[in-house]
Short mmCIF file of C-alpha atoms and ligand atoms in Angstrom, two decimals:
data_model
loop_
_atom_site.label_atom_id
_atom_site.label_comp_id
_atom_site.label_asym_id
_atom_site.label_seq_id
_atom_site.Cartn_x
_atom_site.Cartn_y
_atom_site.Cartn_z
CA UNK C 1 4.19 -3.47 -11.42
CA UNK C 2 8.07 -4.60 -11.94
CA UNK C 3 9.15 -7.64 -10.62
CA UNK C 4 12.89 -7.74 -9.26
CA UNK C 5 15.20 -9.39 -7.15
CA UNK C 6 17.74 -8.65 -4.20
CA UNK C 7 20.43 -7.88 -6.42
CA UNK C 8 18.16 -5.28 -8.45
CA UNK C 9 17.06 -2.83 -5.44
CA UNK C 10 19.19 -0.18 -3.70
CA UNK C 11 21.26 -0.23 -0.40
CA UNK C 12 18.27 1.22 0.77
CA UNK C 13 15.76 -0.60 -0.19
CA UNK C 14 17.63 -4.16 0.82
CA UNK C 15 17.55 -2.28 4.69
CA UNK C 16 14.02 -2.11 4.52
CA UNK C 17 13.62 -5.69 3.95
CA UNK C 18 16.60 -6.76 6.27
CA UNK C 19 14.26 -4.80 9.41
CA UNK C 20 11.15 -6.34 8.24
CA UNK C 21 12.56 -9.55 7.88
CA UNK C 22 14.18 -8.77 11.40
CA UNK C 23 10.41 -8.60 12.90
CA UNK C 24 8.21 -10.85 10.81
CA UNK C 25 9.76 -13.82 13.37
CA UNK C 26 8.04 -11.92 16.29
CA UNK C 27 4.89 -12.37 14.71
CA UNK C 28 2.01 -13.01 17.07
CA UNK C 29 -0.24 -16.05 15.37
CA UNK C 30 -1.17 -18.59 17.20
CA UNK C 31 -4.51 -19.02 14.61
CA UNK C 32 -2.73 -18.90 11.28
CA UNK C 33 1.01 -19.58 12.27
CA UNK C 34 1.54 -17.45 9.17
CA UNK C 35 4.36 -14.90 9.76
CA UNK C 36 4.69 -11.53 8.47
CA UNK C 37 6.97 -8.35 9.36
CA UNK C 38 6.53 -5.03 7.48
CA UNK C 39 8.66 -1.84 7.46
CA UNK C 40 8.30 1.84 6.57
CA UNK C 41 10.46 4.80 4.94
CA UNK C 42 9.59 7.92 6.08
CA UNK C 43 9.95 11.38 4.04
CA UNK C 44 12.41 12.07 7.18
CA UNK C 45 14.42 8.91 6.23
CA UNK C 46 13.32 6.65 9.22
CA UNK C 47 12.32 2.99 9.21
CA UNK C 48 9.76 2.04 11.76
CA UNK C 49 8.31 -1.35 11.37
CA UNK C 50 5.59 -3.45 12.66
CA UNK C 51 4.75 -7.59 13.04
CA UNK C 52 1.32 -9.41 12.66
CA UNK C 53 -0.78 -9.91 15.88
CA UNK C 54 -3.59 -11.97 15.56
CA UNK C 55 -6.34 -11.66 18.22
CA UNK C 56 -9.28 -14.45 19.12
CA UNK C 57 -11.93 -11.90 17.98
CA UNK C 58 -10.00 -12.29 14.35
CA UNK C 59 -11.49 -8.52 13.71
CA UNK C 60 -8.93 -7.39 16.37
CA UNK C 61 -6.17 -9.20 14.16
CA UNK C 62 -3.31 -6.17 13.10
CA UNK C 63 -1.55 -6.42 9.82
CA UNK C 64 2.30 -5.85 10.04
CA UNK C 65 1.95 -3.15 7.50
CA UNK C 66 -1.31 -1.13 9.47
CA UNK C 67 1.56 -2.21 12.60
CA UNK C 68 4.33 -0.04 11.15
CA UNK C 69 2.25 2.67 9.78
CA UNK C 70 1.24 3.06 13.33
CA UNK C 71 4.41 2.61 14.80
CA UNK C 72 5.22 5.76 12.62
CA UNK C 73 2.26 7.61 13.45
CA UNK C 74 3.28 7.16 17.50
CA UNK C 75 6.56 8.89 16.26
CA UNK C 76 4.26 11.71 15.03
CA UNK C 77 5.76 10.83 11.12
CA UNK C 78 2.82 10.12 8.69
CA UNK C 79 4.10 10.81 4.97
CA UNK C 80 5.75 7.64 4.01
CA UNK C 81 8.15 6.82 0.81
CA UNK C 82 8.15 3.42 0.57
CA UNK C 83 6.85 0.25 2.54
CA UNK C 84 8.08 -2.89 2.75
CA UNK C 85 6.36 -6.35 3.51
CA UNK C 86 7.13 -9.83 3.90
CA UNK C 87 5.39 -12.91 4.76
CA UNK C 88 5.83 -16.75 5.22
CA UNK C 89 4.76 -19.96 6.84
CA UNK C 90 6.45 -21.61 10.04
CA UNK C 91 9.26 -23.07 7.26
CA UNK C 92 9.69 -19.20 6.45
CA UNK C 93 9.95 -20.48 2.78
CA UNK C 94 7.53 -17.95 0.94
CA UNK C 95 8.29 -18.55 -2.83
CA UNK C 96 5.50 -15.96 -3.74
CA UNK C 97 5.98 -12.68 -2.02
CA UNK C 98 3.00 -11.52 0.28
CA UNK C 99 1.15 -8.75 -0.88
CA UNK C 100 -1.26 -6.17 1.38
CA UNK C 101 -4.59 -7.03 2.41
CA UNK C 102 -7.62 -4.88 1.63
CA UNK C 103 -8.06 -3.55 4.64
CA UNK C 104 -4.25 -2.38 4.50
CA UNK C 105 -4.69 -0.90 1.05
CA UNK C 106 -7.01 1.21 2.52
CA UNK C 107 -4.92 2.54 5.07
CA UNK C 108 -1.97 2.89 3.24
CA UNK C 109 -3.94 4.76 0.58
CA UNK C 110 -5.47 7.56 3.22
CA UNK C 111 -1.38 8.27 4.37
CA UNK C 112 -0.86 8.54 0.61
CA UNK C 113 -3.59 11.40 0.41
CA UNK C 114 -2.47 12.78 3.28
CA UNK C 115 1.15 12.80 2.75
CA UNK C 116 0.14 13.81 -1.21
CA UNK C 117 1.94 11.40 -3.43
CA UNK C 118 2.00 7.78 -4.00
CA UNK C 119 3.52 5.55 -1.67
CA UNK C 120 6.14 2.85 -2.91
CA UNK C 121 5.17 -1.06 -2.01
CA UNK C 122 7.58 -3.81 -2.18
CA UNK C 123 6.36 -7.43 -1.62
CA UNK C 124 9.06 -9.65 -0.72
CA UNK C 125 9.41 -13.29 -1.30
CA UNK C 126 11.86 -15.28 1.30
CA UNK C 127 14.86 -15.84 -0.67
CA UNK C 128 14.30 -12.26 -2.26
CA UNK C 129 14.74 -13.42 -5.71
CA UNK C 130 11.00 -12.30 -6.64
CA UNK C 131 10.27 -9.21 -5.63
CA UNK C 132 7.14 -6.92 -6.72
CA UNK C 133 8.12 -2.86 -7.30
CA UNK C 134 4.55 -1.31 -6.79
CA UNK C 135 2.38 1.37 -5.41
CA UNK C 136 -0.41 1.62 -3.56
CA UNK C 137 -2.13 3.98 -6.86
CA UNK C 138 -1.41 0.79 -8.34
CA UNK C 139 -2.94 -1.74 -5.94
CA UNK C 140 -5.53 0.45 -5.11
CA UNK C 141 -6.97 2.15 -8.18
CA UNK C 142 -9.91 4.97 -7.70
CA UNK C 143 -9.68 4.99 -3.81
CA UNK C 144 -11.80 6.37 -1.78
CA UNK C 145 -10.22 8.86 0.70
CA UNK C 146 -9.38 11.72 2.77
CA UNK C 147 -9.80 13.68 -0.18
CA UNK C 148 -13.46 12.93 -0.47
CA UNK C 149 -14.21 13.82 2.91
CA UNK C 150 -12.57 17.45 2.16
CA UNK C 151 -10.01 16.64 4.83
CA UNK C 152 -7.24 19.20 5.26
CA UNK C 153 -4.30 17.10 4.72
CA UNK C 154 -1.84 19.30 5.32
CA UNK C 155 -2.73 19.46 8.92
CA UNK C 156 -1.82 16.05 9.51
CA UNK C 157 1.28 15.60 7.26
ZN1 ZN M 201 -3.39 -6.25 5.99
#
């Protein structure tokens, strides 16, 4: 993992976090009143993104990255480059940036396999002077996947 800063990342990369950013406030928590917004790059070179929705049954809670993958997927685009996630209390100071959950690893890891190569993750503190330059290989060593369920990925790519 590299950990960089506004200044660091590409043109690119800084309009990922803007659209995330954009969301997160649109985040649906009346349980935690934590706030997160999440974005995706595409291997066509669109951004989709997605907010947190918390639901009373807590299992029925949706992750703002799992939100944006999905988002995607309703646009029929499932190999991603790079995502994009931020997080933060109701003072939307975050000096730590948020990383994935489990459960979002998981996902994000089966579009990997599926789109057949690693998938960038950038975690984003508020003032975007720490950010984290990972992958989801990285976050989610040895996974468990598509691939062992002899999926033919190509048919969903
Ligand atoms: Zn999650």
């Amino acid at each position: 993992m590299k950990i960089t800063c506004w200044e660091k990342i590409t043109k690119k990369e800084q309009e990922l976090i803007k659209k995330a950013e954009e969301v997160m406030k649109n985040a649906y928590n009346p349980m935690s009143h934590y706030f997160v917004g999440a974005a995706v790059l595409t291997k066509e070179g669109n951004i989709y993104v997605g907010t947190f929705a918390e639901n009373s049954s807590l299992g029925g809670t949706i992750c703002a990255e799992r939100a944006a993958i999905l988002n995607a997927n309703s646009h029929g685009e499932r190999v991603f480059k790079t995502i994009v996630v931020i997080g933060a209390h109701e003072d939307f100071i975050a000096k730590e940036p948020v990383t994935p959950c489990g459960l979002c690893r998981q996902v994000i890891s089966d579009f990997a396999q599926i789109g057949g190569k690693d998938i960038a993750i950038m975690c984003v503190n508020t003032k975007k002077n720490k950010i984290y330059k990972t992958s989801i290989n990285e976050l989610l060593p040895l996974a468990f996947g598509p691939k062992d369920l002899h999926m033919d990925v190509q048919k969903y790519q």
